[in-house]
Structures are given as structure tokens and as C-alpha cells.
PDB file of C-alpha atoms and ligand atoms in Angstrom:
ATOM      1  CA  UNK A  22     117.348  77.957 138.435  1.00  0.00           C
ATOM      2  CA  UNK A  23     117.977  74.723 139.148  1.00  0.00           C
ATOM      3  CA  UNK A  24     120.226  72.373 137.160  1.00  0.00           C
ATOM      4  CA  UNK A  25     119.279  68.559 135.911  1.00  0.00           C
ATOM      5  CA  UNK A  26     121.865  66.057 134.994  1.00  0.00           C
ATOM      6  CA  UNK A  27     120.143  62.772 133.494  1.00  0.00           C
ATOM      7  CA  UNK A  28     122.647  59.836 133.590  1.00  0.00           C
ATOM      8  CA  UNK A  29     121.714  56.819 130.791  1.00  0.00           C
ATOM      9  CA  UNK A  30     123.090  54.140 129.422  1.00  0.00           C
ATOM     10  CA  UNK A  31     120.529  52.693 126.520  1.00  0.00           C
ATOM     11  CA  UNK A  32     117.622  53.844 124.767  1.00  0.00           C
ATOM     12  CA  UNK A  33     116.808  56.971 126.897  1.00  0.00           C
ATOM     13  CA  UNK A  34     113.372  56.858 126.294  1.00  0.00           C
ATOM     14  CA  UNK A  35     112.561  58.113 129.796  1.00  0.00           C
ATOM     15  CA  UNK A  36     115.348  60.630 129.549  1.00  0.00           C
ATOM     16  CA  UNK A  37     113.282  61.905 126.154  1.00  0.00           C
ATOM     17  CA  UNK A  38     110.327  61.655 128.432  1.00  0.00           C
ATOM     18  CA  UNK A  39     111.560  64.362 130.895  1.00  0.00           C
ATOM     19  CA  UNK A  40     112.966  66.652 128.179  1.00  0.00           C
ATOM     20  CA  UNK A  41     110.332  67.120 126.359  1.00  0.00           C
ATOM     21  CA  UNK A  42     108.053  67.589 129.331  1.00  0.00           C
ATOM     22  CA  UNK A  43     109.967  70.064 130.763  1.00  0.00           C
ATOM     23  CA  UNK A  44     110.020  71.809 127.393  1.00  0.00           C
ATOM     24  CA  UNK A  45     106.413  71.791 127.040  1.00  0.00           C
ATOM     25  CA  UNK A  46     105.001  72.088 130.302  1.00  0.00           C
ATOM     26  CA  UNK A  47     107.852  74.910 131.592  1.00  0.00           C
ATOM     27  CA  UNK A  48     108.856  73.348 134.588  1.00  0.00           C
ATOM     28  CA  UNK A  49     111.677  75.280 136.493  1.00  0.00           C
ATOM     29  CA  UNK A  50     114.893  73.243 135.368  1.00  0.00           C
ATOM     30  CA  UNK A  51     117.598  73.584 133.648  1.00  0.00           C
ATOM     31  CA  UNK A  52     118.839  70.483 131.574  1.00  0.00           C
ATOM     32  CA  UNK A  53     122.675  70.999 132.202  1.00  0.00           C
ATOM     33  CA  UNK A  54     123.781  67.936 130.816  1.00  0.00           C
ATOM     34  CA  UNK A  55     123.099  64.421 130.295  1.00  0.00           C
ATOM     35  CA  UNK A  56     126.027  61.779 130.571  1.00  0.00           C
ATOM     36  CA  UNK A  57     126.025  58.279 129.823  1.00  0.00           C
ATOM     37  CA  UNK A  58     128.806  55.589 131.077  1.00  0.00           C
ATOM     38  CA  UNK A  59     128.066  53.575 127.106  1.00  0.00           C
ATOM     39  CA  UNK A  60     129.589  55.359 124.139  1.00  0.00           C
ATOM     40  CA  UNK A  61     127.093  53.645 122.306  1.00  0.00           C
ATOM     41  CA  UNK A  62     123.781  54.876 124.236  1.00  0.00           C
ATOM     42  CA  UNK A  63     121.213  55.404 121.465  1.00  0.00           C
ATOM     43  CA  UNK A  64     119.892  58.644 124.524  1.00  0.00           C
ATOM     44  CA  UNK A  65     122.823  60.273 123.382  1.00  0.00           C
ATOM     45  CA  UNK A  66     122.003  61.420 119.820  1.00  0.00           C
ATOM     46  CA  UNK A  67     118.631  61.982 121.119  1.00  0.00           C
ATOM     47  CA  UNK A  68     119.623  64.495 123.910  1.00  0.00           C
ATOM     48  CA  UNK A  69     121.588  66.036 121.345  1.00  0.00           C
ATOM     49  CA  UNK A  70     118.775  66.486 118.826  1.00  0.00           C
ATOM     50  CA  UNK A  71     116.976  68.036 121.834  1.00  0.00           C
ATOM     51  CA  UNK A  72     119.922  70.377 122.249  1.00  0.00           C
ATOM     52  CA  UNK A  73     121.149  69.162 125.234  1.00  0.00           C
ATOM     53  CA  UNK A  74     124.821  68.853 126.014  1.00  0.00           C
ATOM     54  CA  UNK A  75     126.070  64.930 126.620  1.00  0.00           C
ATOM     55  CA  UNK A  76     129.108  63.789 127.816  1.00  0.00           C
ATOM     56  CA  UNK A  77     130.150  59.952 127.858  1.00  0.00           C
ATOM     57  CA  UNK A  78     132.405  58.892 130.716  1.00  0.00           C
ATOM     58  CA  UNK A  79     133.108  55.262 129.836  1.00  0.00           C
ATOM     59  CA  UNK A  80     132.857  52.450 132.536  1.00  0.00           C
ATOM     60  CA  UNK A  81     133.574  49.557 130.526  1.00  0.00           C
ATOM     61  CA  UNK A  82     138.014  49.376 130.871  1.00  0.00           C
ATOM     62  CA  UNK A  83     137.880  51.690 133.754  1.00  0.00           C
ATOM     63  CA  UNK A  84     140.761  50.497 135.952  1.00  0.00           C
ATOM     64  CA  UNK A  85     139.997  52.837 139.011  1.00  0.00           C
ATOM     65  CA  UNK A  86     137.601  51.919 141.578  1.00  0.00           C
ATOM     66  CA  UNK A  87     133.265  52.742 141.902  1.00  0.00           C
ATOM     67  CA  UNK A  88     134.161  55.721 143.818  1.00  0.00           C
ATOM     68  CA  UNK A  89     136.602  57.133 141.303  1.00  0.00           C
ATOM     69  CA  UNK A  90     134.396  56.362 138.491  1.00  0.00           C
ATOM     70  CA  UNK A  91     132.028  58.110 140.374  1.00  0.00           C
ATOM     71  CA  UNK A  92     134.278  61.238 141.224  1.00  0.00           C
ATOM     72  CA  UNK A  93     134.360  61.570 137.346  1.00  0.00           C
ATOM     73  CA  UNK A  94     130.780  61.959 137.320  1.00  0.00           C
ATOM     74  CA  UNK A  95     130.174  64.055 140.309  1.00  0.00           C
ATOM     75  CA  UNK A  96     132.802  66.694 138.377  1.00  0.00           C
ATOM     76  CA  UNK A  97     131.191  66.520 134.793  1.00  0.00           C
ATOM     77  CA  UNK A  98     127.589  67.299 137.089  1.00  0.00           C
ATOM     78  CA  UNK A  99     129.071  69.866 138.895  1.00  0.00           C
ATOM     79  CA  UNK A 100     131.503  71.623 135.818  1.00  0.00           C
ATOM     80  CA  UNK A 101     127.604  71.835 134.554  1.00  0.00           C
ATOM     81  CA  UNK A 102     125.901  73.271 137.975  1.00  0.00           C
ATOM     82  CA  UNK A 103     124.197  70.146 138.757  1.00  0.00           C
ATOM     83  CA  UNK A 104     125.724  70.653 142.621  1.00  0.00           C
ATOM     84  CA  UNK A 105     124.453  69.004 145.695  1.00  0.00           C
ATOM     85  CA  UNK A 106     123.054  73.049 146.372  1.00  0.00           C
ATOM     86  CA  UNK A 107     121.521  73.366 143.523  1.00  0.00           C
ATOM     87  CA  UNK A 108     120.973  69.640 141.095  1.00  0.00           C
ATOM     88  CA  UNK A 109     118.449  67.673 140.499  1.00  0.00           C
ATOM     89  CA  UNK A 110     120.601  63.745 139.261  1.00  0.00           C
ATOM     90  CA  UNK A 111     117.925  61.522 137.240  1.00  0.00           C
ATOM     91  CA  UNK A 112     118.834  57.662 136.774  1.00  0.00           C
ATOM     92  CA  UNK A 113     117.120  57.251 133.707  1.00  0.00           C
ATOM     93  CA  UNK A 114     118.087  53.337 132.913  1.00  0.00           C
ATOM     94  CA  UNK A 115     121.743  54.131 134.187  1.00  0.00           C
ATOM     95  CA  UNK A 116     123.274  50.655 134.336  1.00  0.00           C
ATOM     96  CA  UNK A 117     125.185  51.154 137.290  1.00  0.00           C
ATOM     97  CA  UNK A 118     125.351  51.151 141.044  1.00  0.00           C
ATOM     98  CA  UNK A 119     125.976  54.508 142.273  1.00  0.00           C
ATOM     99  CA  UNK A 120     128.674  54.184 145.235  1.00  0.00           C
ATOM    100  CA  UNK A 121     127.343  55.366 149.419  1.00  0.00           C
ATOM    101  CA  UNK A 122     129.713  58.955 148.435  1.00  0.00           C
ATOM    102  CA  UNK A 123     128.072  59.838 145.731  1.00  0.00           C
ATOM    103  CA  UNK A 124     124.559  59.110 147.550  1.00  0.00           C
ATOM    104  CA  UNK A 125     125.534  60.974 150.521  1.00  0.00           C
ATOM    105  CA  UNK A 126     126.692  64.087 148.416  1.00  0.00           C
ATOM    106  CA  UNK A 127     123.569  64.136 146.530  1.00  0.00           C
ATOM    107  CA  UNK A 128     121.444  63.544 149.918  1.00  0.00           C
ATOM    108  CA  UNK A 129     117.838  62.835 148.383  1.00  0.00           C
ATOM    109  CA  UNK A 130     118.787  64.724 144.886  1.00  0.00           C
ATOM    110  CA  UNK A 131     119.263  61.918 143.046  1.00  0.00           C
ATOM    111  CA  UNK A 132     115.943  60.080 141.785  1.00  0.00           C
ATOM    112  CA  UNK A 133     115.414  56.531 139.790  1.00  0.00           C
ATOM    113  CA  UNK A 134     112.675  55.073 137.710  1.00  0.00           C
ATOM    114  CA  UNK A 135     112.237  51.537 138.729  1.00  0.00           C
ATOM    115  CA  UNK A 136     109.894  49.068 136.378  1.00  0.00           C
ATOM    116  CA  UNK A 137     107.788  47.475 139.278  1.00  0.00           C
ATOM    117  CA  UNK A 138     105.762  48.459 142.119  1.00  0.00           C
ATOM    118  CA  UNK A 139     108.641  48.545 144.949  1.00  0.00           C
ATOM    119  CA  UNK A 140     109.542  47.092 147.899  1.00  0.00           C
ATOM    120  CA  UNK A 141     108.567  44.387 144.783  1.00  0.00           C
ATOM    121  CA  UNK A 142     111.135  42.953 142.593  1.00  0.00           C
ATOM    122  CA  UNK A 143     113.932  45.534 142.935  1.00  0.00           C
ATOM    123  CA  UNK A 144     117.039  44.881 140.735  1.00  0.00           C
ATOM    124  CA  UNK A 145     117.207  43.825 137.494  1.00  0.00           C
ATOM    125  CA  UNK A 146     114.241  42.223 135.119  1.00  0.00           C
ATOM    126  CA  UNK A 147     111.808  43.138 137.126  1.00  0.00           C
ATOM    127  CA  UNK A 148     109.194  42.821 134.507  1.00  0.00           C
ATOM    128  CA  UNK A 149     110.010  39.325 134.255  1.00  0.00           C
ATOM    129  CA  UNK A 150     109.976  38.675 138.129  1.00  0.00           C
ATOM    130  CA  UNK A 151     106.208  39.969 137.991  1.00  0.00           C
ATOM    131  CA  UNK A 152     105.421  37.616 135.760  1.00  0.00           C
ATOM    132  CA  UNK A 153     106.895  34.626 136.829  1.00  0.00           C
ATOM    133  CA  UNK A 154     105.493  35.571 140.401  1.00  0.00           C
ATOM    134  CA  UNK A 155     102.062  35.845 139.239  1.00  0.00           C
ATOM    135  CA  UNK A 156     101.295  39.155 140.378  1.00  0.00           C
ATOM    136  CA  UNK A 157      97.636  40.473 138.957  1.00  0.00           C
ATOM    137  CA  UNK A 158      99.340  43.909 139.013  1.00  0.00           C
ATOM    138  CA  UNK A 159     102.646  45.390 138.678  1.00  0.00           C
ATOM    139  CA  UNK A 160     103.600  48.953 137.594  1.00  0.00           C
ATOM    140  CA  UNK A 161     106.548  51.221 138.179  1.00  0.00           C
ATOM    141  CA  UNK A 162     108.072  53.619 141.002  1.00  0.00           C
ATOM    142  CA  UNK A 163     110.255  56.964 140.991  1.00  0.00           C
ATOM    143  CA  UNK A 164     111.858  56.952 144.596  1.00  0.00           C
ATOM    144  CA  UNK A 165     115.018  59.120 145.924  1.00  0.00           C
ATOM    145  CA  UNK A 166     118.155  57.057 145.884  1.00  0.00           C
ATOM    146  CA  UNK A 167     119.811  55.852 148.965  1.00  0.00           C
ATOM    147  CA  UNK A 168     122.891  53.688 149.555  1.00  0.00           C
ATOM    148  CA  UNK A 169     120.274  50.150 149.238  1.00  0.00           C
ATOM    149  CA  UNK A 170     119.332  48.547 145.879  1.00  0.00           C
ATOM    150  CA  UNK A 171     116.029  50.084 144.693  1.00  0.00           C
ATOM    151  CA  UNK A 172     115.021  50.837 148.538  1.00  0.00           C
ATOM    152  CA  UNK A 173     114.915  54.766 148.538  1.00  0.00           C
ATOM    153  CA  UNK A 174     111.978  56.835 149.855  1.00  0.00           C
ATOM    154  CA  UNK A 175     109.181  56.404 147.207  1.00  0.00           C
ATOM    155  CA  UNK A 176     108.036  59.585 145.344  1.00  0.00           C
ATOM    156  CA  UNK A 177     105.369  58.295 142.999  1.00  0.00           C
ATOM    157  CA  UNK A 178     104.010  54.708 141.805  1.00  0.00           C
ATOM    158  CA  UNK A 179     101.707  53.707 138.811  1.00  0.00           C
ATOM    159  CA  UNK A 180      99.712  50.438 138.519  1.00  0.00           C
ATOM    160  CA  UNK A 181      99.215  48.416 135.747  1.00  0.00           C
ATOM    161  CA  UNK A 182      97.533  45.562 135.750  1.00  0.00           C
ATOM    162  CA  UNK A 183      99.467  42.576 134.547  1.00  0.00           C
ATOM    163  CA  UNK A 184      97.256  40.602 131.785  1.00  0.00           C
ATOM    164  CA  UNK A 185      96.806  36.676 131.567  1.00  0.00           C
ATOM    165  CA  UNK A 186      98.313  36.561 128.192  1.00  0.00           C
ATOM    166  CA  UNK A 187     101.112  39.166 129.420  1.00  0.00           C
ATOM    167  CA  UNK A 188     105.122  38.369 127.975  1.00  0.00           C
ATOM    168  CA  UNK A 189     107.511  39.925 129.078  1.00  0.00           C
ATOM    169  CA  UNK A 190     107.360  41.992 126.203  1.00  0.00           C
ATOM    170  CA  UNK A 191     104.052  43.256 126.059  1.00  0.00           C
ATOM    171  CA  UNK A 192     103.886  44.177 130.129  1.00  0.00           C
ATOM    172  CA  UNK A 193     107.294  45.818 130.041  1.00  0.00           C
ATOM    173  CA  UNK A 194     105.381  47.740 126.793  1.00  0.00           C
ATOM    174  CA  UNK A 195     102.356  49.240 129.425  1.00  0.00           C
ATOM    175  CA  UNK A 196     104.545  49.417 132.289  1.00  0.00           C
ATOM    176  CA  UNK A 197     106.820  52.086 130.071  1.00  0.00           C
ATOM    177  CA  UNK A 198     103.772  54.209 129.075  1.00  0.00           C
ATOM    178  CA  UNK A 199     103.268  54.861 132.653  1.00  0.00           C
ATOM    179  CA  UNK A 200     107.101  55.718 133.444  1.00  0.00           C
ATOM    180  CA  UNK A 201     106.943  58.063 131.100  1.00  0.00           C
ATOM    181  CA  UNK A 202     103.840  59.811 132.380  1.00  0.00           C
ATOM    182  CA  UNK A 203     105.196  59.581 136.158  1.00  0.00           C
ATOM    183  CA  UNK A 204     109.044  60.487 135.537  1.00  0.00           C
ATOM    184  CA  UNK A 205     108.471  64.000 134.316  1.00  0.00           C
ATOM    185  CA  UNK A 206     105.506  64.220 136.955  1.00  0.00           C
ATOM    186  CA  UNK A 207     108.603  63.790 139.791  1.00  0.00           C
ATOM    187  CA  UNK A 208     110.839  66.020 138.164  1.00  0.00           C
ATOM    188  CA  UNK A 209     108.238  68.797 138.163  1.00  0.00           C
ATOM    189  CA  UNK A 210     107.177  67.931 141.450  1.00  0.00           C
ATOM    190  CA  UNK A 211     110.949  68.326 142.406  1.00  0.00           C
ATOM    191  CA  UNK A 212     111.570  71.430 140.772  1.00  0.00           C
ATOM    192  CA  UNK A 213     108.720  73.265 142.442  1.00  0.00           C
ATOM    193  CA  UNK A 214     109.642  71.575 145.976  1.00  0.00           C
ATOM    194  CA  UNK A 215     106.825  70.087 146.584  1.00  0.00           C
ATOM    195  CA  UNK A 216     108.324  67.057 148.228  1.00  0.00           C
ATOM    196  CA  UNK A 217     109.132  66.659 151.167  1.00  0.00           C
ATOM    197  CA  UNK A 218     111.117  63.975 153.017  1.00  0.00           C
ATOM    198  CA  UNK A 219     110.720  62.721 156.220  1.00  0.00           C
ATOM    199  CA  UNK A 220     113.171  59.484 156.953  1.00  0.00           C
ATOM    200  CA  UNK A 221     111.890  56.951 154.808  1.00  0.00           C
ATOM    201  CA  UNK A 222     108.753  58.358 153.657  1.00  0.00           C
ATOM    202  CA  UNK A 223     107.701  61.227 151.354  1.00  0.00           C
ATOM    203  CA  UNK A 224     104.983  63.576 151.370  1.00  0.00           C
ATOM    204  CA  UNK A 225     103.250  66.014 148.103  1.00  0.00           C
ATOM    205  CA  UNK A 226     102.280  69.422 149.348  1.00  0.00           C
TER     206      UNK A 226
HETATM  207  C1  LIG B  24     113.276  51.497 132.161  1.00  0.00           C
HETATM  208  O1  LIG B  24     112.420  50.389 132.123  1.00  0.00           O
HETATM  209  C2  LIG B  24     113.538  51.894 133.585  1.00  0.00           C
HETATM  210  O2  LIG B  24     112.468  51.662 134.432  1.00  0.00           O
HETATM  211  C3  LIG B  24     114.700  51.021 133.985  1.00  0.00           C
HETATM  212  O3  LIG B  24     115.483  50.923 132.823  1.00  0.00           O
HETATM  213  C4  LIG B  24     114.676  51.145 131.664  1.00  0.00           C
HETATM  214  C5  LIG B  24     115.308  52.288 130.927  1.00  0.00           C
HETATM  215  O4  LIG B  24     114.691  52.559 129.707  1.00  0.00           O
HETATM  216  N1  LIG B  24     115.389  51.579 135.118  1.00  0.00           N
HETATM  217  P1  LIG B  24     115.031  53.887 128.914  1.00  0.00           P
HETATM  218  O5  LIG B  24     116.540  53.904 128.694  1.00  0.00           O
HETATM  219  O6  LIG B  24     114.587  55.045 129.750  1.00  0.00           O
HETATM  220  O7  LIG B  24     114.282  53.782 127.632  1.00  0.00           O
END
């Protein structure tokens, strides 16, 4: 079967997302391992409750460079059978720029959630961007992760339409319901191979 590693750094809400889908709905992966780069991720004691193994491999003091914090990682996923053969690599709020090695190694087997409807605000607080933009709708995006910032063939996208009285608060609050109805819906989709990748763009059979 094939192996998942979910990489975090925070609250791991969409990690807990794609557990417990998997769980319930049976989809055809293994959760090897989950690893986050903060010792203090709150995603950790939940993976654990959900009796999945975690490792931490600290970035903060890490003297070597982004590739060799990222050979670290590629080992942990592989010592667990998360492999560019036979892994699945979710970014579930992973703080972190993954280096061009890792990307190539992991050639469109590594997937991110991103909290807007992309090419639209792509790095950080996107949320915010939407806002102060004045979109009338926003939503989120799971796409395949290549060497750009948030610019990966798209997989799935949600709307949701942004509110006059919207903060940043209570649209980030909507646009989360919906990542956590569309992550697990990629990871399934993934698992059975039902997507396919043709440069840039994706297609569901
Ligand atoms: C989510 O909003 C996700 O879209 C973004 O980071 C946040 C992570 O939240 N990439 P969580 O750790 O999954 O709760």
C-alpha cells in the first residue's frame, strides 16, 4: 500500500482532517509518519492520540543548509516507506520552503493546502490579502508542489464567498471548513490514482 508522511508545524487541524478521513472512509494509505520541524506543534500530540508515529526534526538552530535540513526529512520519510516509488508527502501548514531536490525527488508526490483560490494571493496571510483586496470570493486550493511559491498544478479548489462584515478571523474560520472537506478529498483521489498530470494542469478520471 502506499505510504503518507504529513509534515506540520502548528495546530494540524488539516493533518487531523486527513487522518480521520482516511480512517473512516478506508482510503488506500498508509499513515507512516507525520513529522513536524516545531517541537512544540500542538499536531503532534494529536497524531499521536490517533496512533500515528511523529517525529520532530527541528529547524529553528539548524546550522546546515535548506537542502540538508531537507535530506533529514527525505530519510525520516523514507526510514518510514514514504519513497518517491511509493509516498504520498502532505504539507499540512508546514512552515517551510521545501528546497528544488526535495521537489524533484518527490516529482508531483508532494501536495499543499493553500488558504485562497490560487494563482491568488500565494504566500503567507492570504486570508488577509483577500480581504484587503476586496475580493467577493476567496476559498482554498490543494495543488502538487513544484520548485515556485504556491504555483504547482492545481488538484482541487473550494469557494467561499467572502462576506461584507468578513475579519480576518471569521473568513479564515469558513475558508478552513472547506480545507478540511477538500484535503482528504485529494488524498483519496491520490491514493486511488485518479489524477493525472499533464505539465501544468491536472485532470480527475
Ligand atoms: C491552513 O490554513 C493551511 O491552508 C495553511 O496553513 C494553515 C494550517 O492549519 N497552509 P492547520 O495546521 O492545518 O490547522
Amino acid at each position: 500500500m502506499l505510504n503518507l508522511g504529513i509534515l506540520i508545524s502548528g495546530r494540524g487541524s488539516n493533518m487531523e482532517s486527513i487522518l480521520k478521513t482516511i480512517k473512516r472512509k478506508k482510503i488506500p494509505i498508509n499513515p507512516a509518519i507525520v513529522i513536524s520541524n516545531n517541537p512544540n506543534a500542538k499536531g503532534l500530540r494529536i497524531a499521536q492520540k490517533l496512533g500515528v508515529k511523529t517525529e520532530i526534526i527541528e529547524s529553528k538552530g539548524f546550522k546546515g543548509t535548506r537542502e540538508e535540513y531537507d535530506e533529514k526529512i527525505i530519510s525520516a520519510l523514507s526510514k518510514n516507506g514514504v519513497t518517491p516509488k511509493n509516498g504520498l508527502v502532505c504539507l499540512a501548514g508546514f512552515m517551510r520552503i521545501i528546497s528544488p531536490k526535495f521537489v524533484k525527488k518527490y516529482k508531483n508526490r508532494i501536495i499543499n493546502i493553500h488558504p485562497a483560490l490560487l494563482p491568488a494571493f500565494p504566500g503567507l496571510d492570504s486570508q488577509k490579502q483577500a480581504l484587503e483586496y476586496g475580493t467577493k470570493y476567496s476559498g482554498c486550493t490543494v495543488h502538487f508542489v513544484d520548485s515556485g511559491m504556491d504555483t504547482g498544478p492545481i488538484i482541487i479548489q473550494a469557494v467561499v464567498k467572502v462576506k461584507e462584515n468578513d475579519t480576518e478571523e471569521s473568513l479564515s474560520k469558513r475558508i478552513l471548513k472547506e480545507e478540511h472537506r477538500i484535503y482528504p478529498e485529494a488524498v483519496n483521489l491520490f491514493a486511488r490514482k485518479k489524477i493525472k498530470v499533464y505539465g501544468r494542469k491536472t485532470k480527475i478520471t
